[in-house]
Short mmCIF file of C-alpha atoms in Angstrom, two decimals:
data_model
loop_
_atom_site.label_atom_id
_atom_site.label_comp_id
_atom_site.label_asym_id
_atom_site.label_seq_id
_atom_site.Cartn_x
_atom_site.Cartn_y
_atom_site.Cartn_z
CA UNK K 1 130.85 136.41 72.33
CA UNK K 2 128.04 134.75 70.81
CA UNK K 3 125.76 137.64 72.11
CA UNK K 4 128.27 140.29 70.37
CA UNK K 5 128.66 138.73 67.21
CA UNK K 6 125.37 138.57 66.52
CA UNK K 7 124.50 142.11 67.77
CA UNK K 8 127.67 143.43 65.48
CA UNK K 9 126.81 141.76 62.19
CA UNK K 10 123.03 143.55 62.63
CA UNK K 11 124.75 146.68 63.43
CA UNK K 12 126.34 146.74 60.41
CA UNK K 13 124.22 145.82 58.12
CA UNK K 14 122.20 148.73 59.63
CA UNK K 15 124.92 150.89 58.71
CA UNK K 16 125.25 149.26 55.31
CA UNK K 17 121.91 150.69 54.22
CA UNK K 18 119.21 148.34 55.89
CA UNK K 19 116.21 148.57 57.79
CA UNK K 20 116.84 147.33 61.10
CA UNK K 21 113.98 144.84 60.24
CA UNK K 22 115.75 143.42 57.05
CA UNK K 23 118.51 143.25 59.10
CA UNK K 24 116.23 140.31 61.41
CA UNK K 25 115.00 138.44 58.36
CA UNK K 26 118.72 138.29 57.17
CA UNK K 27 120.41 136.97 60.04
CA UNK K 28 118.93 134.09 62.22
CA UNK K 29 116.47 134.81 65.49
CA UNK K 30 118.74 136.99 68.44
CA UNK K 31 120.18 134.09 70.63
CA UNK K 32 119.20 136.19 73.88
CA UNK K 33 115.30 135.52 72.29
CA UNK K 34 115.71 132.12 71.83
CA UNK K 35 116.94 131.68 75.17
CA UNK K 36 114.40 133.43 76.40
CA UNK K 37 112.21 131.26 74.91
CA UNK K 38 114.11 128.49 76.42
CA UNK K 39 114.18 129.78 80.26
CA UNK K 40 110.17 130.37 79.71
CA UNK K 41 109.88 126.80 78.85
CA UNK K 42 111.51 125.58 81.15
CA UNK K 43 109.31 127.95 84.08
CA UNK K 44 112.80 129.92 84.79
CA UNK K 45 112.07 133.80 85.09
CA UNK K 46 114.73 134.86 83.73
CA UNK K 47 115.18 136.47 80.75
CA UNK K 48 118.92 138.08 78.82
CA UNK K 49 120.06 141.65 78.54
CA UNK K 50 120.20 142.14 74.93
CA UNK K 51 124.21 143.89 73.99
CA UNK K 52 124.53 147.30 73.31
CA UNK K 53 126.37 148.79 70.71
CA UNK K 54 127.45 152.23 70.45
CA UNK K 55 129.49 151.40 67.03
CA UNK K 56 129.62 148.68 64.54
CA UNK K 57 133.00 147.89 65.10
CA UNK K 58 135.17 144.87 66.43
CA UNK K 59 136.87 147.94 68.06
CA UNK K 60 134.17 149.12 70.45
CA UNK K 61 134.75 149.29 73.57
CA UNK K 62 131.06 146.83 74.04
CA UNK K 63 133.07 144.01 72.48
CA UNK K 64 133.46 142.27 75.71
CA UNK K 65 129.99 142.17 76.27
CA UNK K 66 129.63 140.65 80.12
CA UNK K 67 125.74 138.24 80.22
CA UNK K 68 123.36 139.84 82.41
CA UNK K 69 119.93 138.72 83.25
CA UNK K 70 116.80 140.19 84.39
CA UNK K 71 114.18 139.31 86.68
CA UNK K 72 110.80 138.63 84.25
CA UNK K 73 109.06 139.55 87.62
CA UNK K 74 110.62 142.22 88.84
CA UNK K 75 112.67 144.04 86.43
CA UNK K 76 115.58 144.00 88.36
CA UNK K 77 118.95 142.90 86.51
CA UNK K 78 120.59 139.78 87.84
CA UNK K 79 124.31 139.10 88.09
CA UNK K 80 125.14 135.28 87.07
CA UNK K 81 126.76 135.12 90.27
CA UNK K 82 123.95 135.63 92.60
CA UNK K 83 122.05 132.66 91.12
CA UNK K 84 121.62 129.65 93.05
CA UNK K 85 123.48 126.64 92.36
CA UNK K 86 120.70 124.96 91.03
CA UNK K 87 119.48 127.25 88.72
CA UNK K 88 123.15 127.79 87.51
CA UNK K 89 123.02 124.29 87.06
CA UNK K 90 119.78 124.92 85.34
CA UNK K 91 121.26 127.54 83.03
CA UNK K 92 124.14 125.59 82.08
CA UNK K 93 122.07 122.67 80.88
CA UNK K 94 119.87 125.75 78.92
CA UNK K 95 123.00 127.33 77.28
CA UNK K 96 124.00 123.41 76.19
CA UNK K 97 120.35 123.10 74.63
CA UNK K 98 120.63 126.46 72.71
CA UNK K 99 124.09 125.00 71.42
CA UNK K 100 122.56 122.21 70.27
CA UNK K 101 119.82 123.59 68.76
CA UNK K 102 121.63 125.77 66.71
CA UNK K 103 123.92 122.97 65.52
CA UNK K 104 126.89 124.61 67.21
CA UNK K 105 127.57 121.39 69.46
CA UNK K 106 126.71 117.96 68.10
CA UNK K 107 127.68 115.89 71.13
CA UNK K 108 127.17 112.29 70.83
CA UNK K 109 127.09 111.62 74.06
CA UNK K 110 126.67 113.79 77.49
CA UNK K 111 127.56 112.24 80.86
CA UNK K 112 126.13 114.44 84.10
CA UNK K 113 128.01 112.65 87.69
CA UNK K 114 124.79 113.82 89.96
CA UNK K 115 123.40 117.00 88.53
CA UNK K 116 120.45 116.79 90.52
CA UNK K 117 122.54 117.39 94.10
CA UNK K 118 121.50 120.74 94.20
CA UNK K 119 118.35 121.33 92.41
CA UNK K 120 115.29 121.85 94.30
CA UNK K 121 112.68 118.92 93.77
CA UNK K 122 110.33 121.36 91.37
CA UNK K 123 113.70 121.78 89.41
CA UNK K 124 114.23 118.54 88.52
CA UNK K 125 110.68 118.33 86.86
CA UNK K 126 112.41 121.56 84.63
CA UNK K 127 115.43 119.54 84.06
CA UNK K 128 114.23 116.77 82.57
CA UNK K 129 112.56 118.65 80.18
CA UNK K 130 115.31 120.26 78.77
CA UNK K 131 117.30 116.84 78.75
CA UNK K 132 114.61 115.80 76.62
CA UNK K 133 114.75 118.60 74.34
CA UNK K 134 118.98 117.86 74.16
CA UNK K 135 117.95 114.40 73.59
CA UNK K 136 116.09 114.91 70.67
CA UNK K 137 118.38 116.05 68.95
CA UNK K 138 120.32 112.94 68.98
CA UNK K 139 122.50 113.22 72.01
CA UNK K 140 122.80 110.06 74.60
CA UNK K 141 122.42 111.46 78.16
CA UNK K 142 124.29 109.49 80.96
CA UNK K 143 123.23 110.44 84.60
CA UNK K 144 123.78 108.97 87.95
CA UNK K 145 121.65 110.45 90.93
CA UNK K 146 120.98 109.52 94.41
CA UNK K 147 117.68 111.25 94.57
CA UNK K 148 114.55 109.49 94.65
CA UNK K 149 112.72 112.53 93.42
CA UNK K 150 114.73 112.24 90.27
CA UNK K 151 114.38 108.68 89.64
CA UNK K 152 110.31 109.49 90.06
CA UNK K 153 110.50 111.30 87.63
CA UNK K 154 112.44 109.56 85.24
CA UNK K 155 111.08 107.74 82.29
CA UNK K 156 110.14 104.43 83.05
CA UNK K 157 112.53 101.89 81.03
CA UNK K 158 115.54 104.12 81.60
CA UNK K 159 116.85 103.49 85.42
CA UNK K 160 120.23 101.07 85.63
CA UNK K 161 121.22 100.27 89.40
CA UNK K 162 125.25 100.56 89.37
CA UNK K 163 126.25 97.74 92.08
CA UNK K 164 129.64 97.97 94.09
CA UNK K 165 132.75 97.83 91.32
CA UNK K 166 133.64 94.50 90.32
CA UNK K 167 130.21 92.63 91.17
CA UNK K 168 128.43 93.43 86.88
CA UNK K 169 127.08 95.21 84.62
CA UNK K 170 124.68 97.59 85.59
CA UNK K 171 121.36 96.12 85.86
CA UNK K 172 118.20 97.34 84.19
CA UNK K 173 115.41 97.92 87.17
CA UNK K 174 111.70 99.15 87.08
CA UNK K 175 111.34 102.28 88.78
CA UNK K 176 109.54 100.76 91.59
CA UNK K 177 112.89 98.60 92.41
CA UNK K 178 115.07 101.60 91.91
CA UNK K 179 113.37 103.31 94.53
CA UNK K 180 112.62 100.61 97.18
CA UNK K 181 116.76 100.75 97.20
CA UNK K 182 117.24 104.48 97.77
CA UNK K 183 114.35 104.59 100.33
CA UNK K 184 115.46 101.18 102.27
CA UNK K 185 114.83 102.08 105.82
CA UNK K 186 112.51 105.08 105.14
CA UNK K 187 109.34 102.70 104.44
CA UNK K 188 107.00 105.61 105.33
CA UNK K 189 107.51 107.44 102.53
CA UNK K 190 106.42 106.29 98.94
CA UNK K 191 107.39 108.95 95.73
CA UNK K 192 106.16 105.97 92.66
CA UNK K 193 103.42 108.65 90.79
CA UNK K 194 101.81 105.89 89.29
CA UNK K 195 101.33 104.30 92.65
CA UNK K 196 99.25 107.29 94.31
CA UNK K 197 95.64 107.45 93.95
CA UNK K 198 93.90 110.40 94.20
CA UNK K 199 90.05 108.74 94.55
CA UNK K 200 87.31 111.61 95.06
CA UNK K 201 83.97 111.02 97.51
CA UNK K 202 81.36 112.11 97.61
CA UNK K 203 82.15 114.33 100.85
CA UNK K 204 84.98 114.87 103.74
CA UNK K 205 82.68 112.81 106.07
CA UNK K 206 83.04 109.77 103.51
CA UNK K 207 86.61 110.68 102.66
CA UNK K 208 87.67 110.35 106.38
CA UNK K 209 85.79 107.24 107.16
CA UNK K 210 87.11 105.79 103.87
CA UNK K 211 90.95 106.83 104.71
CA UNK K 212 90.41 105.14 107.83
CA UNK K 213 89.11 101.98 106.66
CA UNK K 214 91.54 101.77 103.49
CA UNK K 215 94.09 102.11 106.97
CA UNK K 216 92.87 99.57 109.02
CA UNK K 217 92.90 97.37 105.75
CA UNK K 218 96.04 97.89 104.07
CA UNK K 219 97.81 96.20 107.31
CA UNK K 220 95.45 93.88 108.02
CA UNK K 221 96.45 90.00 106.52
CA UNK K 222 94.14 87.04 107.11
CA UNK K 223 95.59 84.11 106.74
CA UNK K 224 93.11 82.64 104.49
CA UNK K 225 91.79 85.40 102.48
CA UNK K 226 93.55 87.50 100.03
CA UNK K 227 91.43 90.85 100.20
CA UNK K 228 93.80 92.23 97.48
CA UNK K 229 94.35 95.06 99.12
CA UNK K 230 97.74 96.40 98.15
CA UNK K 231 100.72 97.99 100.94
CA UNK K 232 102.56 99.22 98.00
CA UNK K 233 99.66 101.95 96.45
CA UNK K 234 98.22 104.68 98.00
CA UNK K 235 94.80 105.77 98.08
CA UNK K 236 94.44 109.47 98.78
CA UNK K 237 90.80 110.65 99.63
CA UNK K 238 89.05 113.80 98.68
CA UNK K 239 85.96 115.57 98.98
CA UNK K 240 84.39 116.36 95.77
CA UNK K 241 81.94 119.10 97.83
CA UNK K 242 82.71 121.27 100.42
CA UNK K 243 81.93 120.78 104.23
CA UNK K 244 79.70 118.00 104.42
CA UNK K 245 77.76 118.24 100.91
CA UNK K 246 78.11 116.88 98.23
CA UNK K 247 77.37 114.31 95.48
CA UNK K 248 77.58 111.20 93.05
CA UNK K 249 77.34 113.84 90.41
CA UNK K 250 80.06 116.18 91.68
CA UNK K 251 82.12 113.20 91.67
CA UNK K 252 81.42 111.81 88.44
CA UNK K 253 82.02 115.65 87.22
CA UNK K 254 85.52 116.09 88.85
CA UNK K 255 86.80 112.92 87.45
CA UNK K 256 85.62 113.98 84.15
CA UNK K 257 87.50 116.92 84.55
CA UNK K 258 90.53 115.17 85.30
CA UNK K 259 90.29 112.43 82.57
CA UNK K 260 93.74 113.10 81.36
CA UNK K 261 94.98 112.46 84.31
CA UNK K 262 95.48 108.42 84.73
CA UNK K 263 95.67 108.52 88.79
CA UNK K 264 92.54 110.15 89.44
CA UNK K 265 89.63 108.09 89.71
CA UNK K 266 86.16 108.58 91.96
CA UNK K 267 84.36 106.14 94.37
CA UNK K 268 80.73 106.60 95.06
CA UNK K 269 77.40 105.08 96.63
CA UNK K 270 75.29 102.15 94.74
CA UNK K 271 72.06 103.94 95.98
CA UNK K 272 70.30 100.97 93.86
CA UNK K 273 70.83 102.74 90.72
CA UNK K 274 72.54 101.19 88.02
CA UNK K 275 75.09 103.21 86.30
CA UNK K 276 78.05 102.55 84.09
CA UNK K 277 80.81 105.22 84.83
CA UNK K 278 84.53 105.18 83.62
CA UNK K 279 87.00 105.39 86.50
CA UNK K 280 84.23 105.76 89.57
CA UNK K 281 84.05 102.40 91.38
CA UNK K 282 80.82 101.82 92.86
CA UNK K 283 81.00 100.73 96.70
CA UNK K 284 78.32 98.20 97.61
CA UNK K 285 77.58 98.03 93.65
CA UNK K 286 74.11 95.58 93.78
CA UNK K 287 74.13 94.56 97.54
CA UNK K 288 74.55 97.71 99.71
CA UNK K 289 72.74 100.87 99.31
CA UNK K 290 76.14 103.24 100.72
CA UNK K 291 78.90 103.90 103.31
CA UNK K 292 76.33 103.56 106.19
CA UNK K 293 74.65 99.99 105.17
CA UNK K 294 78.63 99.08 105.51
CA UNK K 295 79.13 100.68 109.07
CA UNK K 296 75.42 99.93 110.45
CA UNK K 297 76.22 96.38 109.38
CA UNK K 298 74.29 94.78 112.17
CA UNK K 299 77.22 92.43 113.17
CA UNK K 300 79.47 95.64 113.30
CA UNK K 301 76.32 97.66 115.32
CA UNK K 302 75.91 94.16 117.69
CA UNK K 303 79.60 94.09 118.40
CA UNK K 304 79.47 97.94 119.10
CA UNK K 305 76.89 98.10 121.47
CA UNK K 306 78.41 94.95 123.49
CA UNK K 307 81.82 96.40 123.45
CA UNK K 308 80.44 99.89 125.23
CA UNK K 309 78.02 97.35 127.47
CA UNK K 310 75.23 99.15 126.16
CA UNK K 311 73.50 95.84 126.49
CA UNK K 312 73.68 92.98 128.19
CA UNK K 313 73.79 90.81 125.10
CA UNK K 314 72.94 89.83 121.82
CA UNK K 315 71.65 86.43 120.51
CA UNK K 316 73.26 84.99 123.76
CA UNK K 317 76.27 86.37 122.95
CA UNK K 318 78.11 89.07 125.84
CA UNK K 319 81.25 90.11 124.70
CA UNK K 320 82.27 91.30 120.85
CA UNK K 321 85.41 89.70 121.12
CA UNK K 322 83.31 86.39 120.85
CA UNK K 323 82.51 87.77 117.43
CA UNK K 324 85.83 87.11 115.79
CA UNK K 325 85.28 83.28 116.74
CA UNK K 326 81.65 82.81 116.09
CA UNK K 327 79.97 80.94 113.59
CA UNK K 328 77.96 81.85 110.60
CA UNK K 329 74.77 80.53 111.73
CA UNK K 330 75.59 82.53 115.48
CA UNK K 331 76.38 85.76 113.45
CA UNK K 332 73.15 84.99 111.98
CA UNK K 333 70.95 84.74 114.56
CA UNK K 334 73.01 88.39 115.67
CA UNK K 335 71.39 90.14 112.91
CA UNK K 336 67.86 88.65 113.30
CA UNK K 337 68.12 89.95 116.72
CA UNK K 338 69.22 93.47 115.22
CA UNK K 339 66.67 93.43 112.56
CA UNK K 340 64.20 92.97 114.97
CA UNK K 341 65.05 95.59 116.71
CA UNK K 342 65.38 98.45 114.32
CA UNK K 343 61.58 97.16 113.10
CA UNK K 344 60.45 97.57 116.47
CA UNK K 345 61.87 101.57 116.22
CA UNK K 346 60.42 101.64 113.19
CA UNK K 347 57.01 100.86 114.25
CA UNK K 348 57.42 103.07 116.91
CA UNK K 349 58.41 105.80 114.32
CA UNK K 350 54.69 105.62 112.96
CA UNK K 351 53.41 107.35 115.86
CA UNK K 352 55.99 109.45 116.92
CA UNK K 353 55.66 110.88 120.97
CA UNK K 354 53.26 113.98 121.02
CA UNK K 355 56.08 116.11 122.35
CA UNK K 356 58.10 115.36 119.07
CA UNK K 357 58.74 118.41 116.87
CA UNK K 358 57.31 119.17 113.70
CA UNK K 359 60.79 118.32 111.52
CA UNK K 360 60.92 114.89 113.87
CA UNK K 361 57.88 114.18 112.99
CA UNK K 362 58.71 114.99 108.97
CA UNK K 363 61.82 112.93 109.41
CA UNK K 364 60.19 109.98 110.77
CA UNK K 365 57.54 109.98 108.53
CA UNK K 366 60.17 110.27 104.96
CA UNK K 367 61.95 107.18 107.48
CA UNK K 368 59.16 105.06 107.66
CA UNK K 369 57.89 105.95 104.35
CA UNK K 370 61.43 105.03 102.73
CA UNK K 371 61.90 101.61 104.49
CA UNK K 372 58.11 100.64 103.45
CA UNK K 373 59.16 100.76 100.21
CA UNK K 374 62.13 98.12 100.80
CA UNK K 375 60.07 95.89 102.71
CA UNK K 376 56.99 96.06 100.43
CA UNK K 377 54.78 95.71 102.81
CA UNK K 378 52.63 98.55 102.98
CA UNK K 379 51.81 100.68 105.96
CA UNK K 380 51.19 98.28 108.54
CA UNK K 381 53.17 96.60 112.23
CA UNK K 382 56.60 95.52 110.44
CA UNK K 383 56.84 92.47 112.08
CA UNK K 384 58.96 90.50 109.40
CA UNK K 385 62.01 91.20 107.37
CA UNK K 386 61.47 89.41 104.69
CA UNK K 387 64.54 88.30 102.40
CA UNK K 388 67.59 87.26 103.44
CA UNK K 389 71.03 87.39 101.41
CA UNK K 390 74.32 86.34 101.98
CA UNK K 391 77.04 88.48 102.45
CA UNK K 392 80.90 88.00 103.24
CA UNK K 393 82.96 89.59 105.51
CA UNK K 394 87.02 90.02 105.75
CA UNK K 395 87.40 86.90 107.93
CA UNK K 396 86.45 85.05 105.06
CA UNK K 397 82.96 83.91 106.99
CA UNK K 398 79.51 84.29 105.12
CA UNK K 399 76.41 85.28 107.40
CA UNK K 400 73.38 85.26 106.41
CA UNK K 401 71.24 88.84 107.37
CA UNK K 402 67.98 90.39 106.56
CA UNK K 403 68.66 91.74 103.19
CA UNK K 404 66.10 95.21 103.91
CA UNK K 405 69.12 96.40 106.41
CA UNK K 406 71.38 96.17 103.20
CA UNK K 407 68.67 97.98 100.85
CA UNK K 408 67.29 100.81 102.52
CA UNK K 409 68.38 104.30 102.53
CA UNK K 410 71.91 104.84 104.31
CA UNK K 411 70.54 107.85 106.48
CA UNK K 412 67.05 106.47 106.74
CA UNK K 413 68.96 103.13 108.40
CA UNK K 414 70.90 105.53 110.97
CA UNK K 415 67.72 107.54 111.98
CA UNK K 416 66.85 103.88 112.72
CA UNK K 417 69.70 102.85 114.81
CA UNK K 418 69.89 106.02 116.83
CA UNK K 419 65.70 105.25 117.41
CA UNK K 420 66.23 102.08 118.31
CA UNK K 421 69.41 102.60 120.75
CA UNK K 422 69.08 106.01 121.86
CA UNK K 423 72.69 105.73 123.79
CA UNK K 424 74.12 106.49 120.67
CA UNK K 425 72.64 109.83 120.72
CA UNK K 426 75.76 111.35 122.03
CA UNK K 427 77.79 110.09 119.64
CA UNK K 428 75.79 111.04 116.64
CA UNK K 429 75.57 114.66 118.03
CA UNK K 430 79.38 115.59 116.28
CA UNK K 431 79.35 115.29 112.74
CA UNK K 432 79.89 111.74 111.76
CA UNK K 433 80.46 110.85 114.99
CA UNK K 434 78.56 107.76 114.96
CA UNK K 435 79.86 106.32 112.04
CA UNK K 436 83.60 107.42 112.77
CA UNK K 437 83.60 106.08 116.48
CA UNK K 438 81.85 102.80 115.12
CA UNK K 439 84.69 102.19 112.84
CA UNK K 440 87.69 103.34 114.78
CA UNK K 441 86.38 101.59 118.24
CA UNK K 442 85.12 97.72 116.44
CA UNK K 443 86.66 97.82 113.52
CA UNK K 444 90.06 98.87 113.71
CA UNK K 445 90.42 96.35 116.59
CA UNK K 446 88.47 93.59 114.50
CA UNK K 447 88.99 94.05 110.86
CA UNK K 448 87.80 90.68 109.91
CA UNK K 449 84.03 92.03 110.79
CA UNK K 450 84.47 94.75 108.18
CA UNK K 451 82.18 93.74 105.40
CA UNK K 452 83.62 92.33 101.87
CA UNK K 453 82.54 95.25 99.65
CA UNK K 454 84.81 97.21 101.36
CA UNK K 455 87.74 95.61 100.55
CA UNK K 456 86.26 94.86 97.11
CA UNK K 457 85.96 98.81 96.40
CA UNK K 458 89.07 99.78 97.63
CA UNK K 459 91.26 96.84 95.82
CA UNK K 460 89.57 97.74 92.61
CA UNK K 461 90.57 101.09 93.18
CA UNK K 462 94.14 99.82 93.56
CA UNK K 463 94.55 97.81 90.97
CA UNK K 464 92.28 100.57 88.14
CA UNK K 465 93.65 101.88 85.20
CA UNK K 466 97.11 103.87 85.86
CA UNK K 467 98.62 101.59 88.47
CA UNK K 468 101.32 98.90 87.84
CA UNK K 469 101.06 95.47 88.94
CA UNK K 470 99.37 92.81 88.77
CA UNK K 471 95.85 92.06 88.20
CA UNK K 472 93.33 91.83 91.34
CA UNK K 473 92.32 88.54 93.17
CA UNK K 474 89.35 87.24 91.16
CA UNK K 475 88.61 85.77 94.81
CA UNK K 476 87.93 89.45 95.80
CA UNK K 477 85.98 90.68 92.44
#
């Protein structure tokens, strides 16, 4: 009716003697526009038939003007009746915000019993939006909902959980609370926005070996250490470069991008520069050059070679399982032995075999010329590493190690380690290999080895800017 009455009174002022565009500025905008309007905003394509009259006349036989819609897509008109239930749902709510837009219905207060039970999850995004819109024009909205998509969504500040009849009032809850309920026995799954991180690396080599360490970490509880690291937030990893490239740049540049956005952040490499970036955590940040000074950690490489009896021992020590019960000053003497090591390859590296290819030959070279920078000492034997620093580990143990295996280039140290222990080769033929099978054979099966930084990153990443709760460990900062 609304549709005719409007489409009569033009009519006839038409036939009155005015232009059928005085006739718009006269009367108010169509209500089959403005409703278009509304079904575009709310990402509905549909759109009204406009009535037609073939008199301007109460009498004509178009007074019982039947709503039709058409397709915005296709063209095709669409009978009310062959919508879905949740976009007739959707529609309903639409029609309610035109009527209160146009002052037609002041309702004080709307109550909805679960109007969410058969809306599609990407619905429910629209519907909110047009409950705001009702909302602001000073209607109360009432809505009870078993969804957890729905309370997601909802603004935070505005969940009550009803409790059995009889037992209280309903009780104000945070959003987090309001879903633990609905989802009780379905722990797997976490909906809380604000809890999901979406952290971009610098590549999917570094996003998978971060996703499995941020694993391996997230269940893991020492009993004297709190590592801060969160089971109730998500960390989502993602490549900021394609295949295996990729950069501290790219990532600075994506999360740039994506400032508005408070769940996005970045995490990159120290690489012993100092930088000062909003929302990019720096792993290692003044103690560990990148990723692989974490993994080639040489109390993580010692207990990896003795696990896969690649030799016979370390420091005295046979069996990597000893490793979760040794002592600082034994871990210790672990990476001396280690250290020494990976200076013997590198002297070796000087003089490369003469059956070495040209590119080995570049590659050892750029090797031996990067770590002679670390070690300041020139091109001579490398019998000494030089400084040592302290550095903690998950178990809550400090060891002290050479600190040149914490400072030099990440892929100079692993051209080192596969020199130095050429079993490895086989592993580091698949991409990452090396540094994957490292972490999910020692350190998924001893998580106290994995180095402090780690868990220092990826708590800080937890507990950044966007997420609730409370403030990380300073015992972990």
């Amino acid at each position: 009716m609304l549709f005719f009455s409007h489409a009569l009174l033009h009519a006839n002022l038409v036939c009155s003697g005015k232009t059928p565009q005085e006739a718009d500025q006269l009367l108010n905008e169509p209500p089959w526009e403005r409703l278009d309007k509304i079904f575009n905003e709310a990402g509905i394509h549909l759109r009204c038939e406009a009535p037609l009259l073939r008199a301007a006349s109460v009498f004509t036989e178009d007074r019982d003007h039947v709503l039709r819609f058409k397709d915005s897509r296709t063209g095709q008109l669409v009978s009310p009746n062959s919508l879905s239930s949740g976009e007739k749902a959707l529609c309903a709510l639409l029609f309610l915000e035109y009527s209160t837009q146009l002052g037609a219905s002041r309702y004080g207060l709307i109550l909805l019993d679960e109007p969410d039970a058969h809306l599609h999850p990407d619905f429910v995004k629209r519907f909110f939006r047009v409950l705001v819109s009702i909302a602001a024009n000073g209607c109360r909205i009432v809505l009870t909902t078993h969804s957890p998509t729905t309370v997601a969504i909802a603004p935070e500040g505005s969940l009550y959980l009803l409790t059995e009849p009889g037992i209280g009032a309903p009780q104000k809850v945070s959003r987090a609370a309001a879903l633990a309920g609905l989802l009780s026995g379905v722990p797997a799954l976490s909906v809380i926005a604000e809890n999901n991180r979406q952290v971009f690396v610098e590549s999917q080599y570094d996003a998978s070996l971060y996703a499995s360490l941020y694993a391996i970490l997230r269940s893991y509880r020492p009993k004297d250490v709190d590592l801060g690291i969160r089971s109730d937030v998500s960390l989502s990893f993602v490549a900021s470069g394609s295949g295996g490239s990729g950069s501290c740049d790219q990532v600075v540049t994506v999360v740039e991008a994506l400032k508005n956005n408070p769940f996005v952040t970045g995490l990159i490499d120290w690489d012993r520069k100092d930088r000062k970036l909003e929302r990019v955590e720096i792993v290692g940040r003044g103690e560990r050059y990148s990723i692989e000074n974490f993994v080639f950690d040489p109390i993580v490489l010692a207990a990896f070679l003795l696990h896969l009896q690649y030799v016979p021992e370390i420091a005295g020590v046979k069996a990597s399982r000893t490793f979760t019960d040794a002592n600082p000053e034994t871990l210790s003497e672990i990476a001396d032995e280690i250290s020494e090591l990976l200076l013997d390859a590198l002297n070796k590296m000087q003089t490369p075999a003469a059956s070495a290819s040209r590119e080995e030959k570049e590659k050892f070279a750029a090797c031996v010329r990067e770590c002679a920078k670390v070690l300041q000492l020139g091109n001579q034997a490398y019998l000494d590493s030089g400084a040592r620093v302290e550095v903690g580990y998950c178990s809550g143990l400090s060891v002290s190690i050479p600190q040149w295996l914490l400072l030099v280039r990440g892929h100079d140290l692993e051209e080192l380690v596969i020199n130095a222990f050429p079993m490895l080769r086989s592993f580091h033929k698949r991409s990452n290999g090396l540094k994957t099978s490292i972490v999910e054979i020692i350190l998924a099966q001893y998580p106290e080895l994995i180095p402090l930084g780690i868990a220092r990153a990826l708590a800080a990443l937890q507990h950044g800017a966007g997420v609730t709760g409370d403030a990380m460990p300073t015992n972990v900062r």
